[in-house]
CSV table of C-alpha atoms and ligand atoms in Angstrom, one decimal:
chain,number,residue,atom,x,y,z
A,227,UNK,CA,30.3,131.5,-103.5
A,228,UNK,CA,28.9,132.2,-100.1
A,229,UNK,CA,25.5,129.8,-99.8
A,230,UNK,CA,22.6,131.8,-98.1
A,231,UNK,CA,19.5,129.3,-99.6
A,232,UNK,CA,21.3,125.7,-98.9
A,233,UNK,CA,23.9,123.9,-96.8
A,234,UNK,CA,26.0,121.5,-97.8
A,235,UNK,CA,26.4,118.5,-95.3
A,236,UNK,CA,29.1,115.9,-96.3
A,237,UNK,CA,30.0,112.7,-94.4
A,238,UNK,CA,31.3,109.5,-95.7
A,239,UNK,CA,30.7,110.1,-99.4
A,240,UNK,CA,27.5,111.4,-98.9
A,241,UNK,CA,27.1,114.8,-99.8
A,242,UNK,CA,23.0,115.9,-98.2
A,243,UNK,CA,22.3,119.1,-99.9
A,244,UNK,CA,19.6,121.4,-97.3
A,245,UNK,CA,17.4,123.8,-99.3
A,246,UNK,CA,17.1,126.0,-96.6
A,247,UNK,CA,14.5,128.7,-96.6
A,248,UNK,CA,11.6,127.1,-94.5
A,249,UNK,CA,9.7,130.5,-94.0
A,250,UNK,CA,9.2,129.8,-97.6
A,251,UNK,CA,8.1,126.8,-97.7
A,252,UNK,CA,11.8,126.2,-99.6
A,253,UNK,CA,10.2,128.1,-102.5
A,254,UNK,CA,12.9,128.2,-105.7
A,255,UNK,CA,14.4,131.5,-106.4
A,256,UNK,CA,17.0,132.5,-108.5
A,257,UNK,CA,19.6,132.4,-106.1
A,258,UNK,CA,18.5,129.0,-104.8
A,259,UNK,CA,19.0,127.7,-108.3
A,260,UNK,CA,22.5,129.5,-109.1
A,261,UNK,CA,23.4,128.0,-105.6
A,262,UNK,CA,22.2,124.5,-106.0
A,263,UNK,CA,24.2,124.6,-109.4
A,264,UNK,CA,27.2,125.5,-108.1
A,265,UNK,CA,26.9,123.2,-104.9
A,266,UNK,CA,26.2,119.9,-107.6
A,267,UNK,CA,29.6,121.4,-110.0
A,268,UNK,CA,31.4,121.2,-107.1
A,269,UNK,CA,30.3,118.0,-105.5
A,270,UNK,CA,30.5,116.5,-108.9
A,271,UNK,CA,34.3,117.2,-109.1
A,272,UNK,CA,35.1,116.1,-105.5
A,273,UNK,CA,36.2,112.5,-105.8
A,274,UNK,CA,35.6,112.2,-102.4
A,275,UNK,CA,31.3,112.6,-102.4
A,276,UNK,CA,30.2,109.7,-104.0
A,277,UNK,CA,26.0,110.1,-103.5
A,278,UNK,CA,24.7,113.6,-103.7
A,279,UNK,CA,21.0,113.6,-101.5
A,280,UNK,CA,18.9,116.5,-102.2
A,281,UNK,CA,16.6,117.6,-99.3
A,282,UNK,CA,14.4,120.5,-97.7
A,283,UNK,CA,15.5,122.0,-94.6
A,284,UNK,CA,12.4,121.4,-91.7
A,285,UNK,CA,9.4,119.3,-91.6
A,286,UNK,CA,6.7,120.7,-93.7
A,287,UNK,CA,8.3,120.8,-97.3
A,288,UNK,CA,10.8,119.3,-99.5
A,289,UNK,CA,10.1,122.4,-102.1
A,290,UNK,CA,6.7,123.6,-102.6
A,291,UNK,CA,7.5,125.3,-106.0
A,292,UNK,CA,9.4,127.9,-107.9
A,293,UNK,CA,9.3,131.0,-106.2
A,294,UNK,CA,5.5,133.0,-107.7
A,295,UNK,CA,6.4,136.3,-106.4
A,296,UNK,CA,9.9,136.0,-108.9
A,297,UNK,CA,8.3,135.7,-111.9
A,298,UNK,CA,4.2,137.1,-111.7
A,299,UNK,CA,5.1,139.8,-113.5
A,300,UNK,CA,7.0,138.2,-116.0
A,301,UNK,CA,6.5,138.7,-119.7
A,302,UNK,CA,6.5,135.6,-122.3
A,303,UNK,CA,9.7,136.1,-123.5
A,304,UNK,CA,10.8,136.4,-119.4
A,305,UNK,CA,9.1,133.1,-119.0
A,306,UNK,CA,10.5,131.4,-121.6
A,307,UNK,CA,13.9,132.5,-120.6
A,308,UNK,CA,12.8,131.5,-117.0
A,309,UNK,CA,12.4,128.1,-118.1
A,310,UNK,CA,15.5,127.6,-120.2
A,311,UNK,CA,17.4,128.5,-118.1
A,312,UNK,CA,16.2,126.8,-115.1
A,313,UNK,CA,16.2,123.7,-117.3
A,314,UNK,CA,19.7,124.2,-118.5
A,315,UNK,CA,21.6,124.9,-115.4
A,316,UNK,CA,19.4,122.9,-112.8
A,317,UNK,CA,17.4,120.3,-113.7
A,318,UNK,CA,19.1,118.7,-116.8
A,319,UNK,CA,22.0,119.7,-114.9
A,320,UNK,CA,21.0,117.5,-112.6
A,321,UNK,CA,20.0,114.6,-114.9
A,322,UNK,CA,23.2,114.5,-116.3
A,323,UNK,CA,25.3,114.4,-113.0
A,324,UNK,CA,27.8,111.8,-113.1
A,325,UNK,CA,27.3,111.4,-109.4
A,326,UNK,CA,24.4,109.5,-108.4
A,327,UNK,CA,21.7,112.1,-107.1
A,328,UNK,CA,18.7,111.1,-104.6
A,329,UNK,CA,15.5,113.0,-104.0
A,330,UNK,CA,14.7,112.7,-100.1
A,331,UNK,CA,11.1,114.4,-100.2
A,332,UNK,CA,10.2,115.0,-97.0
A,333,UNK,CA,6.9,117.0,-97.4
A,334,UNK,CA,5.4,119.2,-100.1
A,335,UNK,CA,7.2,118.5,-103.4
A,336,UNK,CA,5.0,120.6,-105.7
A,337,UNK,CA,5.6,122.5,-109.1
A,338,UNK,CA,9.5,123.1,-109.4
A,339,UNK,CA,9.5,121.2,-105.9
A,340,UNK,CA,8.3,117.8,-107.9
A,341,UNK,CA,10.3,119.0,-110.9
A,342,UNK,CA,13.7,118.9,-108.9
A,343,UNK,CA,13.0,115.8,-107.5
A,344,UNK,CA,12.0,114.2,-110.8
A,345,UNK,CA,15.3,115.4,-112.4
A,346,UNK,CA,17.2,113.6,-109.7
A,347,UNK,CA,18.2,110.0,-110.5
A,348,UNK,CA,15.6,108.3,-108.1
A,349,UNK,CA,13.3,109.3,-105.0
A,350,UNK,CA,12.5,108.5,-101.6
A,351,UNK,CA,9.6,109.8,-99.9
A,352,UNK,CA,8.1,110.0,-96.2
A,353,UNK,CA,4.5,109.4,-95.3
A,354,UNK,CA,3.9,113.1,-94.8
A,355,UNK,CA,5.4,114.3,-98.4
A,356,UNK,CA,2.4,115.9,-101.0
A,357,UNK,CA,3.8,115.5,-104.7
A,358,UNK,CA,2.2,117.5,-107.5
A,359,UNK,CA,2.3,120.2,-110.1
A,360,UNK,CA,-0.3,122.8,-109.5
A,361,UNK,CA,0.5,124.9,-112.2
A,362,UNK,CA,-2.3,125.2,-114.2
A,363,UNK,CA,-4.1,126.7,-111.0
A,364,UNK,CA,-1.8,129.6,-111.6
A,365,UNK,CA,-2.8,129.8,-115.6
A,366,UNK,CA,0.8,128.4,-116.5
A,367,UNK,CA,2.4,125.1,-116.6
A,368,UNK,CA,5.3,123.3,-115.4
A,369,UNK,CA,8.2,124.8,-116.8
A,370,UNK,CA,11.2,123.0,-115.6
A,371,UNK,CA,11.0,119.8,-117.3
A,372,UNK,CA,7.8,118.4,-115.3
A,373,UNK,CA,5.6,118.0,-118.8
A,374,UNK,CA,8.2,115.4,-119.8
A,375,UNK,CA,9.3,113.8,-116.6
A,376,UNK,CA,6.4,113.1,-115.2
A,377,UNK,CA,4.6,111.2,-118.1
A,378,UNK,CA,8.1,109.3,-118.4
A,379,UNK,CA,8.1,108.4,-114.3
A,380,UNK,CA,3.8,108.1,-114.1
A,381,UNK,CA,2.9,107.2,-117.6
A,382,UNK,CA,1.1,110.2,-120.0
A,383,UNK,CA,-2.8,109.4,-118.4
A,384,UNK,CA,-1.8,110.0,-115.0
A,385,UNK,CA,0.6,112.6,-115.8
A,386,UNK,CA,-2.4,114.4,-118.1
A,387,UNK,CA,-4.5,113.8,-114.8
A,388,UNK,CA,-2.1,115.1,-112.6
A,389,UNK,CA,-1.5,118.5,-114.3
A,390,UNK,CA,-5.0,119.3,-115.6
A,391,UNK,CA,-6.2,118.8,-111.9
A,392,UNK,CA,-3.3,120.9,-110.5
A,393,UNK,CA,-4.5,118.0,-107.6
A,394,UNK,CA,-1.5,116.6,-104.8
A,395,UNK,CA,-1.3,113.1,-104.5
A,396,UNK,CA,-0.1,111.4,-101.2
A,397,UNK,CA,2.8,109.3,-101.0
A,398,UNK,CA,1.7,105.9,-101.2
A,399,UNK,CA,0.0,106.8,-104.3
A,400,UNK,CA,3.0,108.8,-105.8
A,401,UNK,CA,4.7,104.7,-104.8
A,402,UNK,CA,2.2,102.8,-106.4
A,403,UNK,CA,2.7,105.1,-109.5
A,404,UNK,CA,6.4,105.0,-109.2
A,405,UNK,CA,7.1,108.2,-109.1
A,406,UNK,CA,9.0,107.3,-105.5
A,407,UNK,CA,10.6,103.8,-104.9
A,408,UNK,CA,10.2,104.0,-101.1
A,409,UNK,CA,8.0,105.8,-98.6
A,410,UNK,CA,9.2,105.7,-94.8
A,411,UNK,CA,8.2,107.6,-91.6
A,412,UNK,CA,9.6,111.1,-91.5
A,413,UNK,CA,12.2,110.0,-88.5
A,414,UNK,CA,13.5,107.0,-91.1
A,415,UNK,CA,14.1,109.3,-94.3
A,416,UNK,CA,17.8,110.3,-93.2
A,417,UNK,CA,18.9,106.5,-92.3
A,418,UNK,CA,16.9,105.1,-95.6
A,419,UNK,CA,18.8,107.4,-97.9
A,420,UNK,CA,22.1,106.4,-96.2
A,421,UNK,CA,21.6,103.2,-96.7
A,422,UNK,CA,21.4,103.5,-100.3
A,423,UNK,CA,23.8,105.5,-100.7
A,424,UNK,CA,26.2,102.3,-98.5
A,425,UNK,CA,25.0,100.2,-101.3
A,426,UNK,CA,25.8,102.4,-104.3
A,427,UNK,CA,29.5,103.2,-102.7
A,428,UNK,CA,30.2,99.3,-102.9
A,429,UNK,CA,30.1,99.7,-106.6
A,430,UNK,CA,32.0,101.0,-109.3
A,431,UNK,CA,32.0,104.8,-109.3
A,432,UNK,CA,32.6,105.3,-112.9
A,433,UNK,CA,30.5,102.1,-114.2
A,434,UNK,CA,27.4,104.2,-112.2
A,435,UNK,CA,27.8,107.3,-114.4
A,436,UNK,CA,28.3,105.2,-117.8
A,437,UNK,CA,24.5,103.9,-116.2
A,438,UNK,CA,23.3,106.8,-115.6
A,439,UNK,CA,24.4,108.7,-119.3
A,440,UNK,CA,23.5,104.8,-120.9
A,441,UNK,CA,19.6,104.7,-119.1
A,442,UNK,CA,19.2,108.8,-119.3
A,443,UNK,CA,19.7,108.2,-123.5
A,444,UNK,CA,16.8,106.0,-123.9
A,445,UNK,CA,14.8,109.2,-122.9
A,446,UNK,CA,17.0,112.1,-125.3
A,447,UNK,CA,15.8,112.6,-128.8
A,448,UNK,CA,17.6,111.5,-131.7
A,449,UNK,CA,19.9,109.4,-129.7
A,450,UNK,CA,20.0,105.6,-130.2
A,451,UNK,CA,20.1,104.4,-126.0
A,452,UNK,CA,21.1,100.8,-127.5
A,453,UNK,CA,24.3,102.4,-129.3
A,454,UNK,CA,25.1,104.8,-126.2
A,455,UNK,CA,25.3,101.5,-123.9
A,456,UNK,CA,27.2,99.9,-126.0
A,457,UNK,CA,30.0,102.7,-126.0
A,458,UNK,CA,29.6,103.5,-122.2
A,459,UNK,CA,29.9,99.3,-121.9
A,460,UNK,CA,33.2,99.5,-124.0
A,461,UNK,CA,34.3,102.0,-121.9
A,462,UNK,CA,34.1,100.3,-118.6
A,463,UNK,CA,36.3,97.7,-119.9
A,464,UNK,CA,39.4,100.3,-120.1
A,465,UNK,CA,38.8,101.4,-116.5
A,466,UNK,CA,40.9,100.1,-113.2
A,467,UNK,CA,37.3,99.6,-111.5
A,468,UNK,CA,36.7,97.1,-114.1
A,469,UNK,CA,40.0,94.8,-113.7
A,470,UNK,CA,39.1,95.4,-110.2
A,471,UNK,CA,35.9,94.4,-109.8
A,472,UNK,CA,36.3,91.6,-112.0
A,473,UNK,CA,39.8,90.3,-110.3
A,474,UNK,CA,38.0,90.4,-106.9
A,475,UNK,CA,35.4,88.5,-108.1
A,476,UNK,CA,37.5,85.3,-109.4
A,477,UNK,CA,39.5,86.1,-105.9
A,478,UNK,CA,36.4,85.5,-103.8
A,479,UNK,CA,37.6,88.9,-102.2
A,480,UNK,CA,35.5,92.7,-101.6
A,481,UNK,CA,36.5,95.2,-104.5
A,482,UNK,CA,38.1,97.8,-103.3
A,483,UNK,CA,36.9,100.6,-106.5
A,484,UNK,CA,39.1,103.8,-107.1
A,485,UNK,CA,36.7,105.3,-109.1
A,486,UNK,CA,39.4,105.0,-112.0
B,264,COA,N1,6.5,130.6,-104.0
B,264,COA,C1,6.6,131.6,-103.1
B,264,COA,N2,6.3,131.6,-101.8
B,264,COA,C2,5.8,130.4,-101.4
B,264,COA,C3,5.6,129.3,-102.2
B,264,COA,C4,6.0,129.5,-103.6
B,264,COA,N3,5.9,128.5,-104.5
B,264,COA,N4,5.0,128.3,-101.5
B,264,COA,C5,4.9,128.8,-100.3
B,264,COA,N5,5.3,130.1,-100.2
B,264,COA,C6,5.3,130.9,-99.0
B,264,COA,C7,3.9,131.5,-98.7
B,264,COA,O1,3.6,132.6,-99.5
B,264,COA,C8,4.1,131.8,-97.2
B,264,COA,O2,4.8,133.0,-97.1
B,264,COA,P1,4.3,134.2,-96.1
B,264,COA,O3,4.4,133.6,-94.8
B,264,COA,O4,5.3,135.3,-96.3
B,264,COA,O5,2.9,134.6,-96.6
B,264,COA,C9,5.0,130.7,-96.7
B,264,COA,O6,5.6,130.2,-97.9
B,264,COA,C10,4.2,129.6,-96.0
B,264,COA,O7,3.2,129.1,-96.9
B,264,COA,P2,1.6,129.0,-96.6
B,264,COA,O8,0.9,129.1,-97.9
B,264,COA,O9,1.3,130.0,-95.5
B,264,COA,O10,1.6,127.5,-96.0
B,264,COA,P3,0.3,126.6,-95.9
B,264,COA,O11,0.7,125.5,-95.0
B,264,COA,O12,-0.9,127.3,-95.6
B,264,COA,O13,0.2,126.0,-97.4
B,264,COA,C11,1.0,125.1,-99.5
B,264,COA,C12,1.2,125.2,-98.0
B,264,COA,C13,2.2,124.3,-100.1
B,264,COA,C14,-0.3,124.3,-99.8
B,264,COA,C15,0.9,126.5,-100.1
B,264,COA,O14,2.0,127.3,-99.6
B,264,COA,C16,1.0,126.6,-101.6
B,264,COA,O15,0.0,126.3,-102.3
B,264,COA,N6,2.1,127.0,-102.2
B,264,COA,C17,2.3,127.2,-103.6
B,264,COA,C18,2.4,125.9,-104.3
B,264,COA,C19,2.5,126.1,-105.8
B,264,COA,O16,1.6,126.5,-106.5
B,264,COA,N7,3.7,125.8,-106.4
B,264,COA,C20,3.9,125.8,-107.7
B,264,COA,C21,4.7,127.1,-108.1
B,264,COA,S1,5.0,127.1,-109.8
């Protein structure tokens, strides 16, 4: 698939995903999402990209929403298939990545911009990034997960706050609510997400995606988390990482993980 909305940067494991249509203020339209979906298959299945970072191409916005002019003339039924099926293929997409997915929001993260970042498994901000979900301001509300996210990242009264206001909070607030673990200078963003990423790639490639599916089932319904970590903890013990990690450990010597 030719990519006209992103690029695809990968170096070392880390695969830095662009979306790239700053005239737009990296507005969401359908082809952004059919792109970013096939991008994250792919990278998924490359053994080779170990952290996938999602980003916005310029200074000014990570991704300041879903793209209005798409769906203004949308009926219900259009916008219920809107959401569905943003929610199926990108953001729980996302969520369920066995590949460790950052957020690097390096400006305006609002509506589906704070959605996407919220379905990614953590988030990074600079000190010039506006986070919120203004969609009540356009007589609709967050359709791509951000009604349920947000209340699990923020807690429900801020989240209520957050979306009745339609208001942007700045970064060090969207910290001290925890909605992003780190805030740095715009020049620091690119060499903070590295970083992490150097520390996830010491570990065990497939113990991080039983994490992720063990942590992401204490927020599914009808699914017992306690039961799904102990399967995914079972699991690790059948896995060369895990005779690996564990031999390098008694031989006071770095694991060298295969991701097997
Ligand atoms: N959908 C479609 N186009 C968008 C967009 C969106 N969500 N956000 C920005 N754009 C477009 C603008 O229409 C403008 O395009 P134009 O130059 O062809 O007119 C361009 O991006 C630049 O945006 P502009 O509004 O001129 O920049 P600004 O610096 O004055 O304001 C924002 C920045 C983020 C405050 C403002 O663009 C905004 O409020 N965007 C919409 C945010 C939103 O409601 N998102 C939720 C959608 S569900």
């Amino acid at each position: 698939m030719a990519l006209e909305n992103i690029i695809i940067e990968h170096e070392k494991g880390i695969a830095t995903i662009f979306i790239n249509r700053p005239e737009k203020l990296n507005a969401l339209n359908k082809a952004t999402i059919q792109e970013l979906h096939e991008t994250l298959k792919l990278a998924e299945q490359n053994p080779e990209i170990k952290v996938i970072v999602i980003t916005g191409s310029g200074e000014k916005a990570f991704v300041a929403g879903a793209d209005i002019s798409e769906f203004a003339h949308f009926s219900d039924e259009e916008g219920a298939t809107l959401a569905r099926k943003g929610q199926e293929i990108l953001f729980n997409f996302i969520e369920n990545l066995k590949t460790p997915v950052i957020a690097a929001i390096n400006g305006f993260a609002l509506g589906g911009g704070l959605e996407l970042a919220m379905a990614c498994h953590f988030r990074i901000a600079s000190e010039n990034a506006k986070m919120g979900l203004p969609e009540t301001s356009l007589g609709v509300i967050p359709g791509y997960g951000g009604t349920q996210r947000l209340p699990q990242l923020v807690g429900k009264g801020r989240a209520m706050e957050m979306i009745m206001t339609a208001g942007m909070i700045d970064a060090q607030t969207a910290k001290a609510y925890g909605l992003v673990n780190h805030v740095v200078p715009q020049a620091d963003l690119f060499a903070t997400y590295n970083q992490l990423a150097d520390k996830i790639m010491r570990n065990s490639p497939i113990a991080i995606s039983k994490a992720i599916e063990a942590i992401n089932a204490n927020f599914k319904d009808g699914v017992n988390g306690f039961d799904v970590e102990i399967r995914t903890f079972g699991e690790c013990f059948a896995t060369d990482d895990f005779k690996e990690g564990t031999n390098a450990f008694l031989e006071k010597r770095k694991a060298e993980f295969k991701g097997q």
